């Protein structure tokens, strides 16, 4: 999920560059789509200070496994309203949230696999139907075949690609079509387009991947047109454009026809052919530099130091005492022994602090925006005994059993018993701080609204 979101930023950048680099060589957009494919297939990514990806982990594990349903896109304008809404409406209690999270954990992989299966089944059936249609074709020469049952020429096949031409096509148009399809063969587009569709099948749930695939199909056709017409006179380019117009097909057949001559963007391609000019050297140089810059800025993730700085700005530890030091790690160390907190909750990605309370140490783990996991470590037994999922954990003195904490708009005690709830502002907000009254019978709740205004309310919790 996070890999596809990071790739989404790259797709937006490539789409913008396509518009800005209209005078660049037509192979440049194809090179940029190769960068997108690399981002989608590569399981690891290097860190860089030049990275323009706002967040490498927009969706935390806790969004699926339970504990929170937050996003951390790195853009507060997106995160604040989204997290405020789901904090108020998505779950009615911590127990219900855990049930939903567990159900999602089991359901979502099957939904994803079903989507992949449907996509591949569609592609397979389309290919078989097309293969049956061209099976009685007549071999002309080399990889060129003539078929009576097709209306537009195309290149079909991966291991042994063949160029199929309609039998009704005149010889002049055939020459242009064959030149175009041979350009596809030289560029190995009969490999790259199926690979693009395979990535689309894997990431079918991401709308920007669909956009990328559609633009990629256009760009490989434009690149082949440019390769063919670069040495043509204007009269030949006009004839080539007429062949394009006569062979145009519906965009609905894009999946079924792997590389059809008049498949996509015919109007755009005709304009490009008729107004073709060889790119100047400086245009080529700028285009290559743009490709390198995009690769450096969008194939890499932001450095952890930057992520920590953002975390420090947005997530303030509120517990009394302790070191309050933010550590981008899930490892808690006591007497030389390391304890991995992800074994208790896989969503923990940073330690916000460690706080001694009598014989216990409360380890504050970060899971998402305004969401924490408090793990209670018994120093005598040298093991963890309890976890709290929420924020603003407080207690009185050295007695941890007096602890209370908030979970969105609700307040719970040390045993996880529901105490009360507060009404959050309609425009969004969250509980920023909890505090005991002097006699310990009331709880003072500070609420921060999305507008930035603070308000206080008091809850009676008894003695």
Tab-separated table of C-alpha atoms in Angstrom:
chain	number	residue	atom	x	y	z
A	1	UNK	CA	0.000	0.000	0.000
A	2	UNK	CA	2.681	2.511	1.019
A	3	UNK	CA	4.751	1.610	-2.036
A	4	UNK	CA	1.815	2.405	-4.316
A	5	UNK	CA	1.153	5.692	-2.499
A	6	UNK	CA	4.804	6.722	-2.922
A	7	UNK	CA	4.543	5.754	-6.593
A	8	UNK	CA	1.447	7.957	-6.821
A	9	UNK	CA	3.545	11.056	-6.090
A	10	UNK	CA	5.960	9.964	-8.802
A	11	UNK	CA	3.111	9.448	-11.284
A	12	UNK	CA	1.848	12.968	-10.630
A	13	UNK	CA	5.357	14.321	-11.210
A	14	UNK	CA	5.730	12.368	-14.475
A	15	UNK	CA	2.300	13.496	-15.694
A	16	UNK	CA	3.305	17.108	-15.050
A	17	UNK	CA	6.650	16.652	-16.817
A	18	UNK	CA	4.915	15.143	-19.862
A	19	UNK	CA	3.105	18.447	-20.251
A	20	UNK	CA	6.231	20.566	-19.686
A	21	UNK	CA	8.478	18.509	-21.986
A	22	UNK	CA	6.277	18.507	-25.077
A	23	UNK	CA	9.245	19.409	-27.279
A	24	UNK	CA	11.448	16.680	-25.801
A	25	UNK	CA	12.226	13.447	-27.685
A	26	UNK	CA	9.255	11.077	-27.518
A	27	UNK	CA	11.306	8.414	-25.748
A	28	UNK	CA	11.689	10.658	-22.681
A	29	UNK	CA	8.182	10.003	-21.239
A	30	UNK	CA	8.772	6.263	-21.756
A	31	UNK	CA	11.963	6.531	-19.702
A	32	UNK	CA	10.003	8.303	-16.966
A	33	UNK	CA	7.392	5.530	-16.925
A	34	UNK	CA	10.256	3.062	-16.507
A	35	UNK	CA	11.171	4.975	-13.327
A	36	UNK	CA	7.570	4.558	-12.134
A	37	UNK	CA	7.714	0.810	-12.830
A	38	UNK	CA	10.967	0.557	-10.880
A	39	UNK	CA	9.350	2.284	-7.904
A	40	UNK	CA	6.434	-0.188	-8.022
A	41	UNK	CA	8.492	-3.373	-8.294
A	42	UNK	CA	11.469	-2.544	-6.077
A	43	UNK	CA	10.830	-3.806	-2.512
A	44	UNK	CA	13.438	-1.495	-0.983
A	45	UNK	CA	14.226	2.188	-1.380
A	46	UNK	CA	17.245	4.242	-0.402
A	47	UNK	CA	16.973	7.342	1.761
A	48	UNK	CA	17.976	10.743	0.447
A	49	UNK	CA	17.889	14.359	1.535
A	50	UNK	CA	16.683	15.125	-2.004
A	51	UNK	CA	13.576	12.958	-1.698
A	52	UNK	CA	10.315	14.759	-2.470
A	53	UNK	CA	8.135	11.917	-1.151
A	54	UNK	CA	6.266	13.507	1.786
A	55	UNK	CA	6.030	10.265	3.757
A	56	UNK	CA	7.408	6.768	3.217
A	57	UNK	CA	4.736	5.239	5.467
A	58	UNK	CA	1.450	6.995	4.868
A	59	UNK	CA	-0.644	4.101	6.185
A	60	UNK	CA	0.651	2.492	9.372
A	61	UNK	CA	0.225	-1.172	10.161
A	62	UNK	CA	-2.218	-0.251	12.889
A	63	UNK	CA	-4.699	0.908	10.254
A	64	UNK	CA	-5.182	-2.754	9.343
A	65	UNK	CA	-4.236	-4.655	12.468
A	66	UNK	CA	-6.164	-2.344	14.782
A	67	UNK	CA	-4.993	0.320	17.229
A	68	UNK	CA	-5.743	3.305	14.995
A	69	UNK	CA	-6.981	4.205	11.548
A	70	UNK	CA	-4.750	7.123	10.689
A	71	UNK	CA	-2.783	8.322	7.728
A	72	UNK	CA	0.506	10.201	7.840
A	73	UNK	CA	0.959	11.552	4.318
A	74	UNK	CA	3.310	14.298	5.461
A	75	UNK	CA	0.749	16.914	4.414
A	76	UNK	CA	-1.170	18.273	7.395
A	77	UNK	CA	-3.909	19.670	5.150
A	78	UNK	CA	-4.751	16.077	4.209
A	79	UNK	CA	-3.980	14.295	7.486
A	80	UNK	CA	-5.859	16.610	9.882
A	81	UNK	CA	-9.385	16.368	8.410
A	82	UNK	CA	-9.011	12.673	7.525
A	83	UNK	CA	-7.781	11.612	10.961
A	84	UNK	CA	-10.236	13.895	12.757
A	85	UNK	CA	-13.161	12.369	10.870
A	86	UNK	CA	-12.146	8.753	11.411
A	87	UNK	CA	-11.250	9.463	15.000
A	88	UNK	CA	-14.798	10.626	15.587
A	89	UNK	CA	-16.857	8.394	13.343
A	90	UNK	CA	-14.967	5.258	12.350
A	91	UNK	CA	-15.034	3.370	15.633
A	92	UNK	CA	-17.412	3.415	18.541
A	93	UNK	CA	-15.003	1.812	20.987
A	94	UNK	CA	-11.556	0.332	21.205
A	95	UNK	CA	-12.982	-3.164	21.308
A	96	UNK	CA	-15.075	-2.638	18.222
A	97	UNK	CA	-12.093	-1.095	16.444
A	98	UNK	CA	-10.004	-4.144	17.176
A	99	UNK	CA	-12.733	-6.347	15.731
A	100	UNK	CA	-12.925	-4.263	12.572
A	101	UNK	CA	-9.152	-4.265	12.229
A	102	UNK	CA	-9.001	-8.044	12.608
A	103	UNK	CA	-11.727	-8.469	10.018
A	104	UNK	CA	-9.908	-6.183	7.584
A	105	UNK	CA	-6.698	-8.108	8.094
A	106	UNK	CA	-8.412	-11.275	6.881
A	107	UNK	CA	-10.621	-9.738	4.195
A	108	UNK	CA	-8.400	-7.247	2.345
A	109	UNK	CA	-5.810	-9.744	1.024
A	110	UNK	CA	-8.608	-11.786	-0.544
A	111	UNK	CA	-10.166	-8.688	-2.108
A	112	UNK	CA	-6.782	-7.726	-3.543
A	113	UNK	CA	-6.098	-11.230	-4.908
A	114	UNK	CA	-9.589	-11.378	-6.404
A	115	UNK	CA	-8.952	-8.100	-8.225
A	116	UNK	CA	-5.679	-9.454	-9.636
A	117	UNK	CA	-7.394	-12.651	-10.754
A	118	UNK	CA	-10.168	-10.708	-12.520
A	119	UNK	CA	-7.651	-8.513	-14.339
A	120	UNK	CA	-5.508	-11.434	-15.476
A	121	UNK	CA	-8.565	-13.471	-16.473
A	122	UNK	CA	-9.815	-10.577	-18.592
A	123	UNK	CA	-6.421	-10.209	-20.272
A	124	UNK	CA	-6.167	-13.960	-20.874
A	125	UNK	CA	-9.648	-14.261	-22.390
A	126	UNK	CA	-9.070	-11.195	-24.599
A	127	UNK	CA	-5.786	-12.617	-25.850
A	128	UNK	CA	-7.296	-16.052	-26.608
A	129	UNK	CA	-10.229	-14.505	-28.498
A	130	UNK	CA	-7.838	-12.432	-30.585
A	131	UNK	CA	-5.528	-15.396	-31.170
A	132	UNK	CA	-8.420	-17.500	-32.463
A	133	UNK	CA	-9.434	-14.707	-34.822
A	134	UNK	CA	-5.970	-14.481	-36.400
A	135	UNK	CA	-5.248	-18.220	-36.399
A	136	UNK	CA	-6.238	-18.715	-40.095
A	137	UNK	CA	-3.933	-15.833	-41.194
A	138	UNK	CA	-1.714	-16.063	-44.257
A	139	UNK	CA	2.043	-15.711	-43.828
A	140	UNK	CA	3.540	-13.063	-46.168
A	141	UNK	CA	7.181	-12.733	-45.114
A	142	UNK	CA	9.285	-12.586	-41.955
A	143	UNK	CA	6.916	-11.786	-39.058
A	144	UNK	CA	4.192	-10.284	-41.268
A	145	UNK	CA	0.787	-11.989	-41.614
A	146	UNK	CA	-2.414	-11.097	-43.479
A	147	UNK	CA	-5.819	-11.747	-41.870
A	148	UNK	CA	-9.351	-11.380	-43.302
A	149	UNK	CA	-11.048	-11.159	-39.904
A	150	UNK	CA	-9.441	-7.997	-38.487
A	151	UNK	CA	-10.075	-4.313	-39.255
A	152	UNK	CA	-6.904	-2.750	-37.845
A	153	UNK	CA	-3.243	-3.836	-37.828
A	154	UNK	CA	-1.474	-4.804	-34.628
A	155	UNK	CA	1.507	-6.609	-33.125
A	156	UNK	CA	0.629	-9.718	-31.141
A	157	UNK	CA	2.800	-12.045	-29.099
A	158	UNK	CA	5.549	-11.870	-26.489
A	159	UNK	CA	8.034	-14.645	-27.240
A	160	UNK	CA	7.310	-14.843	-31.008
A	161	UNK	CA	5.616	-11.566	-31.941
A	162	UNK	CA	3.819	-11.268	-35.264
A	163	UNK	CA	2.554	-8.272	-37.237
A	164	UNK	CA	-1.019	-8.825	-38.422
A	165	UNK	CA	-2.412	-6.701	-41.268
A	166	UNK	CA	-6.010	-6.522	-42.518
A	167	UNK	CA	-6.296	-8.100	-45.964
A	168	UNK	CA	-8.242	-5.031	-47.183
A	169	UNK	CA	-5.405	-2.605	-46.434
A	170	UNK	CA	-3.747	-1.039	-49.487
A	171	UNK	CA	-0.021	-1.425	-50.093
A	172	UNK	CA	0.890	2.209	-49.412
A	173	UNK	CA	-0.655	2.098	-45.944
A	174	UNK	CA	0.935	-1.282	-45.329
A	175	UNK	CA	4.403	0.221	-45.721
A	176	UNK	CA	3.756	2.821	-43.024
A	177	UNK	CA	2.094	0.348	-40.690
A	178	UNK	CA	4.898	-2.194	-41.023
A	179	UNK	CA	7.498	0.510	-40.317
A	180	UNK	CA	5.588	1.478	-37.175
A	181	UNK	CA	5.219	-2.085	-35.908
A	182	UNK	CA	8.876	-2.851	-36.616
A	183	UNK	CA	9.744	0.174	-34.485
A	184	UNK	CA	7.722	-1.443	-31.669
A	185	UNK	CA	9.736	-4.633	-32.117
A	186	UNK	CA	13.064	-2.803	-31.973
A	187	UNK	CA	11.982	-0.992	-28.814
A	188	UNK	CA	10.751	-4.278	-27.257
A	189	UNK	CA	7.346	-2.700	-26.619
A	190	UNK	CA	5.734	-6.147	-26.939
A	191	UNK	CA	7.475	-6.862	-23.610
A	192	UNK	CA	7.045	-3.539	-21.877
A	193	UNK	CA	3.313	-3.170	-22.453
A	194	UNK	CA	2.401	-6.598	-20.969
A	195	UNK	CA	4.677	-5.763	-18.037
A	196	UNK	CA	2.788	-2.484	-17.604
A	197	UNK	CA	-0.519	-4.345	-17.629
A	198	UNK	CA	0.839	-6.823	-15.064
A	199	UNK	CA	1.695	-3.927	-12.744
A	200	UNK	CA	-1.785	-2.521	-13.348
A	201	UNK	CA	-3.262	-5.888	-12.355
A	202	UNK	CA	-1.240	-5.943	-9.121
A	203	UNK	CA	-2.091	-2.332	-8.230
A	204	UNK	CA	-5.634	-2.332	-9.636
A	205	UNK	CA	-6.951	-0.529	-6.535
A	206	UNK	CA	-4.883	2.624	-7.200
A	207	UNK	CA	-6.560	5.119	-9.594
A	208	UNK	CA	-3.261	6.825	-10.451
A	209	UNK	CA	-1.850	3.505	-11.714
A	210	UNK	CA	-4.733	3.372	-14.196
A	211	UNK	CA	-3.880	6.913	-15.279
A	212	UNK	CA	-0.222	5.954	-15.631
A	213	UNK	CA	-1.024	2.899	-17.746
A	214	UNK	CA	-3.231	4.928	-20.089
A	215	UNK	CA	-0.551	7.603	-20.540
A	216	UNK	CA	2.130	4.933	-20.966
A	217	UNK	CA	0.131	3.354	-23.824
A	218	UNK	CA	-0.057	6.752	-25.515
A	219	UNK	CA	3.624	7.461	-25.026
A	220	UNK	CA	4.931	4.225	-26.517
A	221	UNK	CA	2.825	4.891	-29.624
A	222	UNK	CA	4.111	8.475	-29.838
A	223	UNK	CA	7.682	7.228	-29.407
A	224	UNK	CA	7.274	4.778	-32.293
A	225	UNK	CA	5.678	7.454	-34.479
A	226	UNK	CA	8.633	9.724	-33.780
A	227	UNK	CA	11.114	6.966	-34.603
A	228	UNK	CA	9.395	6.307	-37.963
A	229	UNK	CA	8.740	9.874	-39.163
A	230	UNK	CA	12.041	11.454	-38.059
A	231	UNK	CA	13.486	10.966	-41.543
A	232	UNK	CA	10.278	11.508	-43.563
A	233	UNK	CA	9.375	14.385	-45.832
A	234	UNK	CA	6.175	16.327	-45.146
A	235	UNK	CA	4.241	14.480	-47.893
A	236	UNK	CA	5.139	11.149	-46.304
A	237	UNK	CA	4.110	12.400	-42.879
A	238	UNK	CA	0.722	13.397	-44.298
A	239	UNK	CA	0.278	9.930	-45.795
A	240	UNK	CA	1.355	8.369	-42.484
A	241	UNK	CA	-1.273	10.472	-40.677
A	242	UNK	CA	-3.943	9.304	-43.120
A	243	UNK	CA	-2.983	5.709	-42.371
A	244	UNK	CA	-3.312	6.437	-38.656
A	245	UNK	CA	-6.775	7.922	-39.147
A	246	UNK	CA	-8.017	5.020	-41.254
A	247	UNK	CA	-6.730	2.443	-38.744
A	248	UNK	CA	-8.028	4.123	-35.581
A	249	UNK	CA	-9.813	1.827	-33.119
A	250	UNK	CA	-11.960	2.311	-30.042
A	251	UNK	CA	-10.100	2.896	-26.784
A	252	UNK	CA	-12.200	0.116	-25.252
A	253	UNK	CA	-10.065	-2.400	-27.140
A	254	UNK	CA	-6.852	-1.188	-25.582
A	255	UNK	CA	-6.438	-4.223	-23.350
A	256	UNK	CA	-7.381	-6.776	-26.008
A	257	UNK	CA	-5.007	-5.426	-28.690
A	258	UNK	CA	-1.530	-5.402	-27.147
A	259	UNK	CA	0.002	-3.042	-29.780
A	260	UNK	CA	-2.537	-1.783	-32.316
A	261	UNK	CA	-1.386	0.762	-34.902
A	262	UNK	CA	-4.347	3.143	-34.429
A	263	UNK	CA	-5.039	2.185	-30.857
A	264	UNK	CA	-4.769	5.270	-28.638
A	265	UNK	CA	-4.514	9.048	-28.868
A	266	UNK	CA	-4.912	9.169	-32.647
A	267	UNK	CA	-5.708	12.907	-32.698
A	268	UNK	CA	-2.667	13.723	-30.566
A	269	UNK	CA	-0.456	11.430	-32.633
A	270	UNK	CA	-1.538	12.990	-35.933
A	271	UNK	CA	-0.733	16.472	-34.613
A	272	UNK	CA	2.635	15.236	-33.407
A	273	UNK	CA	3.449	13.635	-36.771
A	274	UNK	CA	2.394	16.621	-38.882
A	275	UNK	CA	4.301	19.121	-36.713
A	276	UNK	CA	7.347	16.945	-36.078
A	277	UNK	CA	10.649	18.765	-35.593
A	278	UNK	CA	13.917	17.200	-34.557
A	279	UNK	CA	14.576	18.271	-30.913
A	280	UNK	CA	17.457	20.682	-30.358
A	281	UNK	CA	20.463	19.455	-28.385
A	282	UNK	CA	19.664	21.666	-25.388
A	283	UNK	CA	16.140	20.227	-25.257
A	284	UNK	CA	17.559	16.696	-25.162
A	285	UNK	CA	20.051	17.694	-22.443
A	286	UNK	CA	17.363	19.323	-20.283
A	287	UNK	CA	15.111	16.269	-20.742
A	288	UNK	CA	17.839	13.870	-19.613
A	289	UNK	CA	18.565	16.049	-16.567
A	290	UNK	CA	14.834	16.069	-15.755
A	291	UNK	CA	14.739	12.252	-15.876
A	292	UNK	CA	17.719	12.009	-13.521
A	293	UNK	CA	16.206	14.564	-11.124
A	294	UNK	CA	12.883	12.708	-11.035
A	295	UNK	CA	14.659	9.426	-10.326
A	296	UNK	CA	16.693	10.919	-7.476
A	297	UNK	CA	13.782	12.787	-5.899
A	298	UNK	CA	11.049	10.148	-6.226
A	299	UNK	CA	12.842	6.783	-6.147
A	300	UNK	CA	14.231	7.610	-2.719
A	301	UNK	CA	12.514	7.972	0.636
A	302	UNK	CA	12.958	10.924	3.017
A	303	UNK	CA	15.758	10.418	5.524
A	304	UNK	CA	14.740	9.206	8.956
A	305	UNK	CA	16.171	12.339	10.528
A	306	UNK	CA	13.611	14.396	8.581
A	307	UNK	CA	10.853	12.012	9.620
A	308	UNK	CA	11.942	12.357	13.235
A	309	UNK	CA	11.879	16.145	12.991
A	310	UNK	CA	8.332	16.022	11.651
A	311	UNK	CA	7.382	13.552	14.378
A	312	UNK	CA	8.843	15.799	17.046
A	313	UNK	CA	6.810	18.743	15.742
A	314	UNK	CA	3.482	16.929	15.560
A	315	UNK	CA	3.664	14.352	18.373
A	316	UNK	CA	4.514	15.781	21.790
A	317	UNK	CA	5.033	13.276	24.628
A	318	UNK	CA	2.749	14.228	27.511
A	319	UNK	CA	3.798	11.846	30.259
A	320	UNK	CA	5.322	13.175	33.475
A	321	UNK	CA	8.995	12.424	34.099
A	322	UNK	CA	11.209	10.222	31.977
A	323	UNK	CA	13.605	11.174	29.238
A	324	UNK	CA	10.995	12.065	26.595
A	325	UNK	CA	13.525	11.233	23.885
A	326	UNK	CA	12.113	10.190	20.496
A	327	UNK	CA	13.943	7.182	19.031
A	328	UNK	CA	13.146	5.917	15.534
A	329	UNK	CA	13.247	2.286	16.626
A	330	UNK	CA	10.995	-0.341	18.144
A	331	UNK	CA	13.695	-1.709	20.486
A	332	UNK	CA	13.471	-1.138	24.250
A	333	UNK	CA	16.597	-2.072	26.217
A	334	UNK	CA	16.693	-2.958	29.925
A	335	UNK	CA	19.823	-4.236	31.687
A	336	UNK	CA	21.464	-5.008	28.341
A	337	UNK	CA	18.510	-7.053	27.046
A	338	UNK	CA	16.659	-5.851	23.928
A	339	UNK	CA	12.876	-6.135	23.683
A	340	UNK	CA	11.245	-5.625	20.268
A	341	UNK	CA	7.945	-3.826	20.833
A	342	UNK	CA	6.640	-4.827	17.395
A	343	UNK	CA	6.184	-8.293	18.883
A	344	UNK	CA	3.515	-6.709	21.102
A	345	UNK	CA	2.102	-4.394	18.416
A	346	UNK	CA	3.368	-4.388	14.839
A	347	UNK	CA	2.298	-0.766	14.335
A	348	UNK	CA	4.964	0.669	16.662
A	349	UNK	CA	7.562	2.566	14.620
A	350	UNK	CA	9.226	4.843	17.182
A	351	UNK	CA	9.779	5.138	20.935
A	352	UNK	CA	8.504	8.442	22.295
A	353	UNK	CA	9.952	8.012	25.783
A	354	UNK	CA	10.440	5.821	28.883
A	355	UNK	CA	8.825	6.741	32.219
A	356	UNK	CA	9.560	5.054	35.597
A	357	UNK	CA	6.532	4.501	37.851
A	358	UNK	CA	7.473	2.595	40.998
A	359	UNK	CA	8.693	-0.831	39.923
A	360	UNK	CA	7.352	-0.278	36.422
A	361	UNK	CA	8.584	1.504	33.316
A	362	UNK	CA	6.002	2.868	30.898
A	363	UNK	CA	7.402	2.723	27.357
A	364	UNK	CA	5.589	5.105	25.012
A	365	UNK	CA	5.468	3.781	21.431
A	366	UNK	CA	4.325	5.775	18.391
A	367	UNK	CA	1.948	4.109	15.907
A	368	UNK	CA	0.436	7.002	13.941
A	369	UNK	CA	-0.620	10.647	14.129
A	370	UNK	CA	-1.992	11.273	17.623
A	371	UNK	CA	-1.907	7.534	18.380
A	372	UNK	CA	0.326	5.752	20.864
A	373	UNK	CA	0.798	2.375	22.499
A	374	UNK	CA	1.892	2.415	26.162
A	375	UNK	CA	3.710	-0.789	27.124
A	376	UNK	CA	4.123	-1.411	30.877
A	377	UNK	CA	7.382	-3.164	31.790
A	378	UNK	CA	7.745	-4.865	35.192
A	379	UNK	CA	11.377	-4.340	36.286
A	380	UNK	CA	11.214	-7.151	38.888
A	381	UNK	CA	9.820	-9.787	36.529
A	382	UNK	CA	11.723	-8.173	33.630
A	383	UNK	CA	8.825	-8.547	31.226
A	384	UNK	CA	5.972	-6.543	29.767
A	385	UNK	CA	2.672	-7.042	31.559
A	386	UNK	CA	0.196	-4.640	29.979
A	387	UNK	CA	-0.460	-2.363	26.987
A	388	UNK	CA	-2.633	0.716	26.527
A	389	UNK	CA	-3.728	1.890	23.067
A	390	UNK	CA	-4.521	5.599	23.187
A	391	UNK	CA	-2.982	8.911	24.214
A	392	UNK	CA	-2.475	11.196	27.236
A	393	UNK	CA	-1.774	8.453	29.793
A	394	UNK	CA	-1.486	9.954	33.300
A	395	UNK	CA	-1.403	8.629	36.870
A	396	UNK	CA	-1.094	9.895	40.438
A	397	UNK	CA	2.164	9.555	42.325
A	398	UNK	CA	3.855	6.187	41.863
A	399	UNK	CA	0.590	4.278	41.683
A	400	UNK	CA	0.101	3.124	38.093
A	401	UNK	CA	-3.292	1.593	38.940
A	402	UNK	CA	-4.670	5.159	39.112
A	403	UNK	CA	-3.828	5.666	35.444
A	404	UNK	CA	-6.356	7.006	32.954
A	405	UNK	CA	-5.926	7.638	29.246
A	406	UNK	CA	-7.888	8.838	26.236
A	407	UNK	CA	-8.844	7.027	23.075
A	408	UNK	CA	-10.207	9.574	20.595
A	409	UNK	CA	-13.176	11.087	22.477
A	410	UNK	CA	-13.346	8.439	25.210
A	411	UNK	CA	-11.633	8.085	28.600
A	412	UNK	CA	-10.563	4.706	30.081
A	413	UNK	CA	-8.966	3.615	33.354
A	414	UNK	CA	-6.006	1.323	34.072
A	415	UNK	CA	-8.109	-1.827	33.589
A	416	UNK	CA	-9.470	-0.597	30.248
A	417	UNK	CA	-12.858	0.221	31.748
A	418	UNK	CA	-14.822	2.985	30.009
A	419	UNK	CA	-15.161	6.070	32.218
A	420	UNK	CA	-16.617	8.825	30.074
A	421	UNK	CA	-16.562	10.527	26.700
A	422	UNK	CA	-16.272	14.137	25.600
A	423	UNK	CA	-17.888	15.897	22.664
A	424	UNK	CA	-15.378	16.941	20.028
A	425	UNK	CA	-15.945	19.987	17.789
A	426	UNK	CA	-17.922	19.455	14.587
A	427	UNK	CA	-15.039	20.720	12.445
A	428	UNK	CA	-12.682	18.133	13.979
A	429	UNK	CA	-10.332	18.029	16.921
A	430	UNK	CA	-8.815	15.755	19.533
A	431	UNK	CA	-8.094	15.473	23.246
A	432	UNK	CA	-4.765	17.214	23.723
A	433	UNK	CA	-4.186	16.722	27.436
A	434	UNK	CA	-5.587	15.094	30.578
A	435	UNK	CA	-4.933	16.294	34.121
A	436	UNK	CA	-6.204	15.354	37.600
A	437	UNK	CA	-7.798	17.951	39.822
A	438	UNK	CA	-6.015	18.649	43.113
A	439	UNK	CA	-8.266	16.291	45.102
A	440	UNK	CA	-8.176	13.626	42.367
A	441	UNK	CA	-11.954	13.423	42.022
A	442	UNK	CA	-12.166	15.159	38.671
A	443	UNK	CA	-10.405	14.912	35.363
A	444	UNK	CA	-9.614	18.106	33.446
A	445	UNK	CA	-9.768	17.470	29.697
A	446	UNK	CA	-8.155	19.927	27.254
A	447	UNK	CA	-9.504	19.722	23.692
A	448	UNK	CA	-7.770	21.218	20.670
A	449	UNK	CA	-10.107	22.039	17.777
A	450	UNK	CA	-9.065	21.868	14.130
A	451	UNK	CA	-9.319	25.665	14.084
A	452	UNK	CA	-6.562	25.863	16.702
A	453	UNK	CA	-8.865	26.919	19.561
A	454	UNK	CA	-8.502	25.214	22.940
A	455	UNK	CA	-11.338	24.371	25.324
A	456	UNK	CA	-11.577	22.599	28.651
A	457	UNK	CA	-14.151	20.337	30.214
A	458	UNK	CA	-14.291	18.530	33.548
A	459	UNK	CA	-15.286	14.902	34.170
A	460	UNK	CA	-16.186	13.495	37.597
A	461	UNK	CA	-14.209	10.277	38.224
A	462	UNK	CA	-14.828	9.949	41.971
A	463	UNK	CA	-12.189	9.507	44.630
